[in-house]
Coordinates of C-alpha atoms and ligand atoms in Angstrom, one line a residue:
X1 CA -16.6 21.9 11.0
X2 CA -15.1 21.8 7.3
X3 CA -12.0 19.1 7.3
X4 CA -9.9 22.6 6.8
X5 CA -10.6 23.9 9.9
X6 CA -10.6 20.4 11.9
X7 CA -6.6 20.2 10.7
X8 CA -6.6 23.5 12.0
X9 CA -8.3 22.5 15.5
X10 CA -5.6 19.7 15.4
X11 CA -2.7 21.6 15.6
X12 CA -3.7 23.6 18.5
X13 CA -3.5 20.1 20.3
X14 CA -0.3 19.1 18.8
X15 CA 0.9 22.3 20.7
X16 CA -0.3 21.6 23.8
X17 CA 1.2 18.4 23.8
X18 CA 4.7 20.1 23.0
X19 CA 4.0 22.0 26.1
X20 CA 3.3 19.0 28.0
X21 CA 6.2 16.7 27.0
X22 CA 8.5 19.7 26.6
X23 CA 12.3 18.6 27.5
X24 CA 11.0 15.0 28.5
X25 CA 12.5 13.5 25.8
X26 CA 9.6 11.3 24.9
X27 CA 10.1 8.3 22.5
X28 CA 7.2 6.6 19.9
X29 CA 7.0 3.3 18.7
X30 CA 4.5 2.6 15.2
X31 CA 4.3 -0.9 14.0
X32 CA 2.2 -0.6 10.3
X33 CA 0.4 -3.5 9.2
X34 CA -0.3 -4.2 5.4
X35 CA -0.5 -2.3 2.7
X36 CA 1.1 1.2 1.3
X37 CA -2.0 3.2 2.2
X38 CA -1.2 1.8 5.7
X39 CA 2.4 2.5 5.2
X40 CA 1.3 6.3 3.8
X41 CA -1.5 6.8 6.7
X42 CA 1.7 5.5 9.6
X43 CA 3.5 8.7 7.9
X44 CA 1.1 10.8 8.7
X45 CA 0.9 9.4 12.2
X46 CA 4.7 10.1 12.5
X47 CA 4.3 13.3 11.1
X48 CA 2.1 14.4 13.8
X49 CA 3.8 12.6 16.8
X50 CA 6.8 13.6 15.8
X51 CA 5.6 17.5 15.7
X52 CA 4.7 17.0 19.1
X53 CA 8.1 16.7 20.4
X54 CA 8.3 12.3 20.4
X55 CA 11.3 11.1 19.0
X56 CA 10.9 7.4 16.8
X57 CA 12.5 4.3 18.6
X58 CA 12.3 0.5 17.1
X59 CA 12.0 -1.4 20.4
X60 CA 8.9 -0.8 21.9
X61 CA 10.0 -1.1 25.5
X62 CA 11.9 2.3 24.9
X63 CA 8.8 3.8 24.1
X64 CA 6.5 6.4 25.7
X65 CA 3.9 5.8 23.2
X66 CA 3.4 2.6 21.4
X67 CA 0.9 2.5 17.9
X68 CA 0.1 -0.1 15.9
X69 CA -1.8 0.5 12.3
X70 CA -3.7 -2.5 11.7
X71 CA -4.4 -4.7 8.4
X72 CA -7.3 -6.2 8.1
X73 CA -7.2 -8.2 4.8
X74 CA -7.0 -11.0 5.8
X75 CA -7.1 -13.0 8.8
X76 CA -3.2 -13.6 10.2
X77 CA -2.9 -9.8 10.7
X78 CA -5.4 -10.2 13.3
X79 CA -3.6 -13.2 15.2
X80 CA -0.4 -10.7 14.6
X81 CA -2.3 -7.9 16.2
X82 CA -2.9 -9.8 19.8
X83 CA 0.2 -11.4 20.1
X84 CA 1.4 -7.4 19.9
X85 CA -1.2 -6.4 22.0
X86 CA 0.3 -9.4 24.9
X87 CA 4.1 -7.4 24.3
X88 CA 2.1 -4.4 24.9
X89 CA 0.8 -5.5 27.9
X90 CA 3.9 -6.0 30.0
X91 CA 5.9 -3.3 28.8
X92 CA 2.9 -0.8 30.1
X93 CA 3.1 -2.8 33.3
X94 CA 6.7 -1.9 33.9
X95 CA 6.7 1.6 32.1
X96 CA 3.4 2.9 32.3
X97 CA 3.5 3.6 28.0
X98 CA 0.4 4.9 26.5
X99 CA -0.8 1.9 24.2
X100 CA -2.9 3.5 20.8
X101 CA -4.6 1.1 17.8
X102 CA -5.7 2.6 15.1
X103 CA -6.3 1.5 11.1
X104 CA -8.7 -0.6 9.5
X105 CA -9.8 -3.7 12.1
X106 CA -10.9 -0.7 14.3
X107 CA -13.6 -0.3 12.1
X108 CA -14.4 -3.8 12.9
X109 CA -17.1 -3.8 15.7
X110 CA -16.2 -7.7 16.8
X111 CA -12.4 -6.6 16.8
X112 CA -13.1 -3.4 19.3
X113 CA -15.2 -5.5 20.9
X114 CA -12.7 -8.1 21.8
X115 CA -9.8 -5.5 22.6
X116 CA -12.4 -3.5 24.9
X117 CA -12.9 -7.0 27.1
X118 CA -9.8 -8.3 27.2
X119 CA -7.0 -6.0 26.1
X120 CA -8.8 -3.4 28.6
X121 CA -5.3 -1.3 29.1
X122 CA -5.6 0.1 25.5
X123 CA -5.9 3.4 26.0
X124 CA -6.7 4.5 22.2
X125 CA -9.1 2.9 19.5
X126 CA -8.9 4.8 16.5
X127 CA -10.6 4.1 13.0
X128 CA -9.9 4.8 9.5
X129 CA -11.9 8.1 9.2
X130 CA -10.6 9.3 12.3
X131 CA -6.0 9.1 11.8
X132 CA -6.4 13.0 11.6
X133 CA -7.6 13.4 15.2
X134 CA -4.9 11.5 16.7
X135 CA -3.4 14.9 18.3
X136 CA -7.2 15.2 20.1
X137 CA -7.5 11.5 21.4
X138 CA -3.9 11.6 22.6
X139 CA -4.0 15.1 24.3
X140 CA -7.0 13.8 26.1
X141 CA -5.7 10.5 27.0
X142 CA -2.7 12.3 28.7
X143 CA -4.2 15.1 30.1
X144 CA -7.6 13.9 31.3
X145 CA -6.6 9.8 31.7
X146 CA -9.6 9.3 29.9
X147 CA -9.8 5.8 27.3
X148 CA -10.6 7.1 23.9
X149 CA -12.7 5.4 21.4
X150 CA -12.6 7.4 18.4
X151 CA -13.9 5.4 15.6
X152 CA -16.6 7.1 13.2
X153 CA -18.7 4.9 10.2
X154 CA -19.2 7.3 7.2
X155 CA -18.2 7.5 3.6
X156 CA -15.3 9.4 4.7
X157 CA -13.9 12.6 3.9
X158 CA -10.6 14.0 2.5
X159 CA -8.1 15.5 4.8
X160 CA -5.9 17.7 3.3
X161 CA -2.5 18.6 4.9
X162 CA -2.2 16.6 7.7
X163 CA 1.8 16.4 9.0
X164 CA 4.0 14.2 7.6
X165 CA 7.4 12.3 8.2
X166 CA 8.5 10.1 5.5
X167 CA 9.9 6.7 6.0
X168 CA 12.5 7.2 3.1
X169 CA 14.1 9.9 1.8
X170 CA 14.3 8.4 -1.9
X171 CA 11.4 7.0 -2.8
X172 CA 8.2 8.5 -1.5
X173 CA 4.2 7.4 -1.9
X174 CA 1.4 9.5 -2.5
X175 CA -2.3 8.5 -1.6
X176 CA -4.6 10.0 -4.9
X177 CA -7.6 8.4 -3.4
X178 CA -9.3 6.9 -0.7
X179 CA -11.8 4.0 -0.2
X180 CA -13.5 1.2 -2.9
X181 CA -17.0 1.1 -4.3
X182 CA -16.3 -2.3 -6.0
X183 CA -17.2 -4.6 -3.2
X184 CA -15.7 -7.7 -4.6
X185 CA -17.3 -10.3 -2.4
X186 CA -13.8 -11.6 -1.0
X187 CA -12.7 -7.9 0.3
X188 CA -13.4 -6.2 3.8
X189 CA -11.8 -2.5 2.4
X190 CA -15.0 -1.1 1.3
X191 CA -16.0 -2.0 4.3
X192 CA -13.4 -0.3 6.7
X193 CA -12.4 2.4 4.3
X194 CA -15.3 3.8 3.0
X195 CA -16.7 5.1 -0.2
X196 CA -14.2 6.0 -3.3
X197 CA -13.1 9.5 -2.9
X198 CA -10.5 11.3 -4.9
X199 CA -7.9 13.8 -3.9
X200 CA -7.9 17.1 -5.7
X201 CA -5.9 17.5 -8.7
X202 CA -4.1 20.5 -7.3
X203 CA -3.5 19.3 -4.1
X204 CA -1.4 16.1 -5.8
X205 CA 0.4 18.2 -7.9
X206 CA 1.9 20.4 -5.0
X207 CA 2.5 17.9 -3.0
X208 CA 4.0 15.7 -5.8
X209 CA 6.5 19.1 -7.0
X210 CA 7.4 19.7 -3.2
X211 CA 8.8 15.9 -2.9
X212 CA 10.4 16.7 -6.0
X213 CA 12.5 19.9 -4.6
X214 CA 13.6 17.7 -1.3
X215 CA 14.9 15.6 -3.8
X216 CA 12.8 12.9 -4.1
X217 CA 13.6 10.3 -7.1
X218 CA 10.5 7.7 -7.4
X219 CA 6.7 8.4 -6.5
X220 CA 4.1 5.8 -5.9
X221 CA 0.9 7.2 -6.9
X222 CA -1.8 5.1 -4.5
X223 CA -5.2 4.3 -4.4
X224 CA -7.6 0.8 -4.0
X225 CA -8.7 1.7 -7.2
X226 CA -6.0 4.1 -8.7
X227 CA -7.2 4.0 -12.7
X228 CA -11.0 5.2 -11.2
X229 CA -9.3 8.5 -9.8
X230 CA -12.2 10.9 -10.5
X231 CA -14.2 8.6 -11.9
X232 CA -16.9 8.6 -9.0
X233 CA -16.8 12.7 -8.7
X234 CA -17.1 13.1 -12.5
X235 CA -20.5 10.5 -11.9
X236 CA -22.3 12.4 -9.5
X237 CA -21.6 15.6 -11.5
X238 CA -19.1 17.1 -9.5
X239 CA -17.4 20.1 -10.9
X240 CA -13.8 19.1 -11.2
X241 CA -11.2 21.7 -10.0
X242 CA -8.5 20.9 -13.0
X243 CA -4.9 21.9 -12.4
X244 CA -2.1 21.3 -14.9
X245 CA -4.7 19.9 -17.5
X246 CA -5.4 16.6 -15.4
X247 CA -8.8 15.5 -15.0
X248 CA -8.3 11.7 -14.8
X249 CA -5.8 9.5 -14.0
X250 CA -4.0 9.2 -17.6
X251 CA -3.7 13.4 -17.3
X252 CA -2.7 12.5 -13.5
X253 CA 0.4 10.4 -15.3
X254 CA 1.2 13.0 -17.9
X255 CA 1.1 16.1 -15.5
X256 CA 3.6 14.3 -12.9
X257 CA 5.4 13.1 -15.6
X258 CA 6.5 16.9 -16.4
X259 CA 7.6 17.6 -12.8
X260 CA 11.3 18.1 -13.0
X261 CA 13.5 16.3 -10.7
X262 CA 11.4 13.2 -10.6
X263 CA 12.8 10.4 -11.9
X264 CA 10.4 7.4 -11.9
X265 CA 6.3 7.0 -11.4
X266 CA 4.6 3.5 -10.1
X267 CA 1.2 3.3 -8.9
X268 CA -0.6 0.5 -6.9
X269 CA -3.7 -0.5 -7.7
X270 CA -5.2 -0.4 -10.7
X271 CA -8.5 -2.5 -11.0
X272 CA -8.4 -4.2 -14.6
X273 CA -12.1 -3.4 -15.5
X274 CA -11.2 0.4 -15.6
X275 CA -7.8 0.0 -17.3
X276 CA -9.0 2.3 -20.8
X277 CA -7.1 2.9 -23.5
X278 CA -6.1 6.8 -22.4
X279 CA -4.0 5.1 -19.4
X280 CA -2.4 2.3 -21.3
X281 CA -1.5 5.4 -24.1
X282 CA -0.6 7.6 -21.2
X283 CA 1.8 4.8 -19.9
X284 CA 3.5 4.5 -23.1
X285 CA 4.2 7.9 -23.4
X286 CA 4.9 9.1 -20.5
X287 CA 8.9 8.2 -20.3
X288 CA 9.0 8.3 -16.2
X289 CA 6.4 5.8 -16.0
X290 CA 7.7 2.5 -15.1
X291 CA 6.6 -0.2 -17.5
X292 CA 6.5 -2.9 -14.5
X293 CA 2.3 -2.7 -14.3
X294 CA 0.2 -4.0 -11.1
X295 CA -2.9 -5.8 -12.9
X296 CA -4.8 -7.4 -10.1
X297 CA -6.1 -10.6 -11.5
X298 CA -7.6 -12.9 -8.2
X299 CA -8.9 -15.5 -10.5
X300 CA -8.1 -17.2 -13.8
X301 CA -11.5 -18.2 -14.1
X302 CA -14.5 -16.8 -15.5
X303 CA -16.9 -18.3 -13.1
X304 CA -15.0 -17.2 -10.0
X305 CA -13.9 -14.0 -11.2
X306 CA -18.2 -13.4 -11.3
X307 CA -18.5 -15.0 -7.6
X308 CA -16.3 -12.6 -6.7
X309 CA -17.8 -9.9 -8.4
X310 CA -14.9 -8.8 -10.3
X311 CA -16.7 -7.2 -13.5
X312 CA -14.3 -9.1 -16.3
X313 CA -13.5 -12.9 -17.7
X314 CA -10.7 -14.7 -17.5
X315 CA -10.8 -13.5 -22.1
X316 CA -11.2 -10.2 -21.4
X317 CA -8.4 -9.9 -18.7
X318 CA -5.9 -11.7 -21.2
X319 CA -6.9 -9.7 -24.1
X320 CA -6.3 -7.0 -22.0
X321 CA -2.6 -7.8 -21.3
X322 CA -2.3 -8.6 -25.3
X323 CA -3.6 -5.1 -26.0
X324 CA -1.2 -3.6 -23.2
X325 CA 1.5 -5.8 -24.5
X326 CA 1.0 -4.3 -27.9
X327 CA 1.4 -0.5 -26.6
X328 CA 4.0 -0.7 -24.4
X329 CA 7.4 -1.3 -25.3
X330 CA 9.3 -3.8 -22.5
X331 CA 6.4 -4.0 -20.5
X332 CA 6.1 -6.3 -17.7
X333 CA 3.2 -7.3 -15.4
X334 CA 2.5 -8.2 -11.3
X335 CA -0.3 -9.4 -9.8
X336 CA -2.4 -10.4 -7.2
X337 CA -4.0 -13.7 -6.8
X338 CA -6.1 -15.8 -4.5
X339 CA -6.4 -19.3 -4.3
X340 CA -9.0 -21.3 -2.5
X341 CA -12.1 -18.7 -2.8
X342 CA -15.7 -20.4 -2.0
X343 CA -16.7 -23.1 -4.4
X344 CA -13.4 -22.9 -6.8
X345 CA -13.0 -26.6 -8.2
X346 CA -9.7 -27.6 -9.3
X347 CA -10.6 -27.2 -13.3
X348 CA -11.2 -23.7 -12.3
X349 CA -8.0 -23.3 -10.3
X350 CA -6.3 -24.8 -13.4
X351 CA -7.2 -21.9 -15.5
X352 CA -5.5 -19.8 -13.1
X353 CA -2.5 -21.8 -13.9
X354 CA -3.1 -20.7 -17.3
X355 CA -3.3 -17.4 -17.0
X356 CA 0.2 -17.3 -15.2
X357 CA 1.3 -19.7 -17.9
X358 CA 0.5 -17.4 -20.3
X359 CA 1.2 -13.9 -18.9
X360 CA 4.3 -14.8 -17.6
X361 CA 4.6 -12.2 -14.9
X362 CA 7.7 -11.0 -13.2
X363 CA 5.9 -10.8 -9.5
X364 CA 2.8 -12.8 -8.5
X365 CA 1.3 -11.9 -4.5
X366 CA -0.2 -14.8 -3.8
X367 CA -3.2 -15.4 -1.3
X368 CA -5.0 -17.9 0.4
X369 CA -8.4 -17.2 0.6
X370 CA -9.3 -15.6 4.3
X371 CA -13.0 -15.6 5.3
X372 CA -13.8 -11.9 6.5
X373 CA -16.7 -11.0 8.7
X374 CA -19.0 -9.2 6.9
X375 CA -18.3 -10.1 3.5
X376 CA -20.7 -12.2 0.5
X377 CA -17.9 -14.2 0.6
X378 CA -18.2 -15.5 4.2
X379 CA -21.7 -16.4 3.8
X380 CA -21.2 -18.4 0.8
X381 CA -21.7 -22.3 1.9
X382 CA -19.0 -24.0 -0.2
X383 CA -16.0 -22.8 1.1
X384 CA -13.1 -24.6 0.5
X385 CA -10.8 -27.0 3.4
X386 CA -7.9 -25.6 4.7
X387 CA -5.9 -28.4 3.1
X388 CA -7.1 -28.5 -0.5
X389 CA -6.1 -24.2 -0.2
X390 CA -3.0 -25.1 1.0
X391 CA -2.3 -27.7 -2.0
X392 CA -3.7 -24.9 -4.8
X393 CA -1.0 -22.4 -3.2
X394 CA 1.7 -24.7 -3.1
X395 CA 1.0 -25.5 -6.4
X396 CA 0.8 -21.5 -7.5
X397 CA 4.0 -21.1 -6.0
X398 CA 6.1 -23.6 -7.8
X399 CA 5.1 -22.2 -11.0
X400 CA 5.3 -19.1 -10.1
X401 CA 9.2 -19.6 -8.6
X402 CA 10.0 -21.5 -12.0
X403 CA 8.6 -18.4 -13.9
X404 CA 11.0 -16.4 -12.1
X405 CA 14.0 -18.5 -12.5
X406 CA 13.8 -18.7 -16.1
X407 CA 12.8 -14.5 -15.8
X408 CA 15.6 -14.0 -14.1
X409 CA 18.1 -15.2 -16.7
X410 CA 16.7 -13.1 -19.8
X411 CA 18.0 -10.0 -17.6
X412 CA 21.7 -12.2 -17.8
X413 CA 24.1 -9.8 -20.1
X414 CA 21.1 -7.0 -20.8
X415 CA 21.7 -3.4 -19.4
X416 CA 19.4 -1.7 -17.1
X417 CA 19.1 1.6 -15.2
X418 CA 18.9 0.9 -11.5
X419 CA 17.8 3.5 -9.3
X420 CA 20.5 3.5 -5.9
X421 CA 18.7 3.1 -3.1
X422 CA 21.4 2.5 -0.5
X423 CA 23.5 -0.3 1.3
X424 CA 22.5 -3.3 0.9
X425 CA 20.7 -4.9 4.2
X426 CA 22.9 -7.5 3.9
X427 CA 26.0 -7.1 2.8
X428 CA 27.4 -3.2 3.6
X429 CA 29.9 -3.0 1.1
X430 CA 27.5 -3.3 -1.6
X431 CA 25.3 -1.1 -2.9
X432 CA 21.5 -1.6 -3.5
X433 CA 18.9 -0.7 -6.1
X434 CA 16.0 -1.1 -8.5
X435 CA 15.4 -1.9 -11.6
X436 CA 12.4 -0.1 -13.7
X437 CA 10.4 -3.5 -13.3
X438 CA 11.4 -3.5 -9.5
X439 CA 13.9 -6.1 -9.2
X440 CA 16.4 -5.8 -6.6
X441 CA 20.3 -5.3 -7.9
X442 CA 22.9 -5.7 -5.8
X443 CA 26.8 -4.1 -6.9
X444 CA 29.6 -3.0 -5.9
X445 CA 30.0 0.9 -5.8
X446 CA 30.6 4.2 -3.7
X447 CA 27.9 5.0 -1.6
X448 CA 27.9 8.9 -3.6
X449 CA 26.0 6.8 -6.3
X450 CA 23.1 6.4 -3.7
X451 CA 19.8 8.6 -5.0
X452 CA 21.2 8.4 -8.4
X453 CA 19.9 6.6 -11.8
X454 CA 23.1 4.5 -12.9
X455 CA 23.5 1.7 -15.7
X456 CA 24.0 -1.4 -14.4
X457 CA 25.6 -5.0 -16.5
X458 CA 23.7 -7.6 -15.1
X459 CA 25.7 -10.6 -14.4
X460 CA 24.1 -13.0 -12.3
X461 CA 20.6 -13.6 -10.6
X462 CA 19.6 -15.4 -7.4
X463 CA 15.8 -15.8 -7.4
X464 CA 15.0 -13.0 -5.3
X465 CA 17.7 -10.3 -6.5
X466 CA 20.0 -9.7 -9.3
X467 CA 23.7 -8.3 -9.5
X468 CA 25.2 -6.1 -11.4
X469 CA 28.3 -4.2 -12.6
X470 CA 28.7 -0.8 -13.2
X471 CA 29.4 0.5 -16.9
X472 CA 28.9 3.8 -16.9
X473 CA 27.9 6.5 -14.0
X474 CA 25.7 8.5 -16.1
X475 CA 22.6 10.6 -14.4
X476 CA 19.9 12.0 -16.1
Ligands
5AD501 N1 -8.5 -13.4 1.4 C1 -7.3 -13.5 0.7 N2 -6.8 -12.5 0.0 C2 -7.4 -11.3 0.0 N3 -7.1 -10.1 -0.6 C3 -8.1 -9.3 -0.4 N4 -9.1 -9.8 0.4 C4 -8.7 -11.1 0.6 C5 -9.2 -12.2 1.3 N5 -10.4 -12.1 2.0 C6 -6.0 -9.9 -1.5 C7 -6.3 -9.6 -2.9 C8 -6.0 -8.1 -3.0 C9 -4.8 -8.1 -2.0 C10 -4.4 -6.7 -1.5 O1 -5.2 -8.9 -0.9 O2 -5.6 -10.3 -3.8 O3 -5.6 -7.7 -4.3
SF4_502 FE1 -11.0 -4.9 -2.3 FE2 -11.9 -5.2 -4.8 FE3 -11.8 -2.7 -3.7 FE4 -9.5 -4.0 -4.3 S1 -11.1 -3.4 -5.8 S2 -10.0 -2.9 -2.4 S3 -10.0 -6.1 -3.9 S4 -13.1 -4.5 -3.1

């Protein structure tokens, strides 16, 4: 069956679930773990559910259906994951719920192993390649009682149209590709999402124009490997289906950068070896593009960066950034990094010092290096103690916190256009927002302002979020 026709085949069962839970007034639950593909793929999963007639509650007791999308980068989402699974238990024990795991650590044979013997009152496994059949497994798990196990290991396929419910009605993400072929040795995704894959060009561009109408402000293009969209199809020769002029990611940038009505573009990742000069040109150019850049870096040093199979030297990355620097008026850079990978000695961890020392960036995710099953990594017999990781990210993180204190103040007196996102969590009579480079502004101001690009006097920073003063309410 083409993946057309399976979405098809799906819908049939979303309806005979309506039919089923008609007037019942059936609640969901979906707890996501990890990253914005996992945040993007729990949409989907809401989208469907909620088709079905399930309305979305926060407290899993009140639920008729309980999901989790699971995270498995690293090694405390799994702990996270059967402490859940121990809530899950007792709330189906007084209310019967229907209990369903899906996401990447089901394509983990030693983690569906462990839930099959002793979280036996799952009632739904479901992998990666398989979020589009949720309607199926469910339908058969209430109609026919059965336990489903519904996890397939392929290269994967792309699903086109699958339902959707979006988490936020401001800022919305769209997933350009799926899977990695990079295999650094530290990473598990290649090996729970499958092959690199990219979405047609058309199909982005529709989807991207129809957030627009609803009034969508800010898009998040993403992708494990978001500068390689394409890249793998135009290798094995495949005949690319152009739409709008885009062929690559830089025409990707240009062609949403046209689409009235949307106001800012991000995108998360973009792997550093495959950062060429048509995207950092395309970046430049394109005004909507926000000049806040994700450049994954993992390792200052040359050495590690080759043990972990990252295809560029701690030079090239930094003359990388200089070049990037050069094109790209106010830019400003995040990254990712882990500390404490097999066999890093502390000269080598010192030269990722250096490289934050040097960049300066405004956001640094840091990591402590989790063995994953499975991965080079894990078989490699110097791995590092606990404690010496521990001491390399505490070190990482006072830089990095002094970096952002001195940050902070350069944005003291300058003006910057904050998109509104809404009340702020804490404090309901102010108003919260963004800046281009992502930092958080809090101000006073009336809550019509919300969805709307304002300028913002900064007039004070707090480490994590700025605040600000409104000078003019001016939308483009
Ligand atoms: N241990 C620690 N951090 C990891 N990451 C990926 N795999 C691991 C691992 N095994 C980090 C990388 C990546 C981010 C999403 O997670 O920094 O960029
Ligand atoms: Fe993992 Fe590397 Fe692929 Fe990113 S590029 S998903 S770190 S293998």
């Amino acid at each position: 069956m083409d993946t057309k026709h399976e979405i098809e085949e799906q819908k049939k069962y979303i309806q005979k679930i309506q039919e089923i839970i008609k007037n019942k007034k059936y609640k969901y639950s979906i707890l996501t773990m990890g990253c914005q593909l996992n945040e993007n793929d729990s949409e989907k999963l809401s989208g469907m559910v909620e088709k079905m007639g399930y309305t979305r509650v926060e407290d899993p007791k009140k639920a008729d259906l309980n999901i989790i999308n699971t995270c498995c980068v690293r090694e405390n989402a799994e702990d996270r994951l059967f402490g859940k699974l121990g809530e899950l238990k007792k709330i189906k024990e007084n209310n019967g719920s229907i209990v369903a795991i899906g996401g990447c650590m089901m394509q983990e044979k030693h983690i569906t192993n462990k839930i099959k013997e002793s979280y036996p009152f799952v009632d739904i496994l479901f992998g990666t390649h398989t979020l589009h059949k949720f309607p199926e497994d469910l339908y058969k798990t209430i109609n026919e009682k059965n336990k489903i196990e519904d996890i397939i290991d392929t290269d994967g396929e792309i699903y086109e149209n699958i339902l959707v419910k979006r988490n936020n009605n401001i800022k919305a993400s769209v997933t350009i590709m799926n899977g990695c072929n990079n295999f650094c040795t530290y990473c598990i995704v290649p090996y729970v999402r499958g092959r690199e894959r990219s979405r047609e060009p058309k199909a982005i561009i529709e989807e991207v124009k129809k957030l627009a109408k609803q009034g969508y402000k800010e898009i998040t293009l993403l992708g494990q490997n978001v500068n390689s969209y394409l890249k793998v199809e135009k290798e094995k020769g495949k005949k690319i289906e152009e739409y709008e002029g885009v062929n690559s990611f830089a025409t990707l940038l240009k062609a949403i950068n046209k689409i009235e009505g949307i106001e800012r573009i991000r995108f998360v990742s973009p792997h550093p070896k495959d950062f060429t000069d048509d995207v950092i040109d395309a970046i430049a150019n394109c005004d909507k593009v926000c000049k806040l850049i994700h450049l994954p870096l993992q390792s200052g040093n040359t050495k590690v960066l080759k043990e972990m199979n990252r295809k560029y030297t701690k030079e090239q990355y930094l003359n990388l950034v200089e070049k990037m620097k050069e094109k790209i008026p106010n830019l400003t850079l995040s990254t990712d990094i882990i500390v404490g990978f097999p066999g890093e000695t502390e000269e080598e961890f010192e030269d990722t010092l250096d490289v934050v020392k040097k960049v300066k960036f405004e956001q640094v995710y840091m990591f402590i290096y989790s063995r994953r099953v499975g991965t080079p990594g894990d078989k490699m017999p110097n791995q590092i103690l606990e404690e010496t990781k521990h001491k390399r990210f505490n070190q990482l993180k006072e830089l990095v916190e002094s970096q952002i204190e001195e940050n902070n103040q350069k944005y003291i007196g300058t003006t910057q256009k904050i998109l509104v996102e809404g009340t702020s969590k804490n404090n309901k009579n102010m108003l919260t927002g963004r800046t281009d480079s992502n930092k958080v502004v809090i101000f006073e101001g009336s809550k019509d302002l919300i969805n709307k690009i304002i300028d913002l006097k900064i007039v004070s920073e707090h480490m994590w979020y700025l605040k600000g003063e409104i000078i003019s309410k001016e939308c483009d």
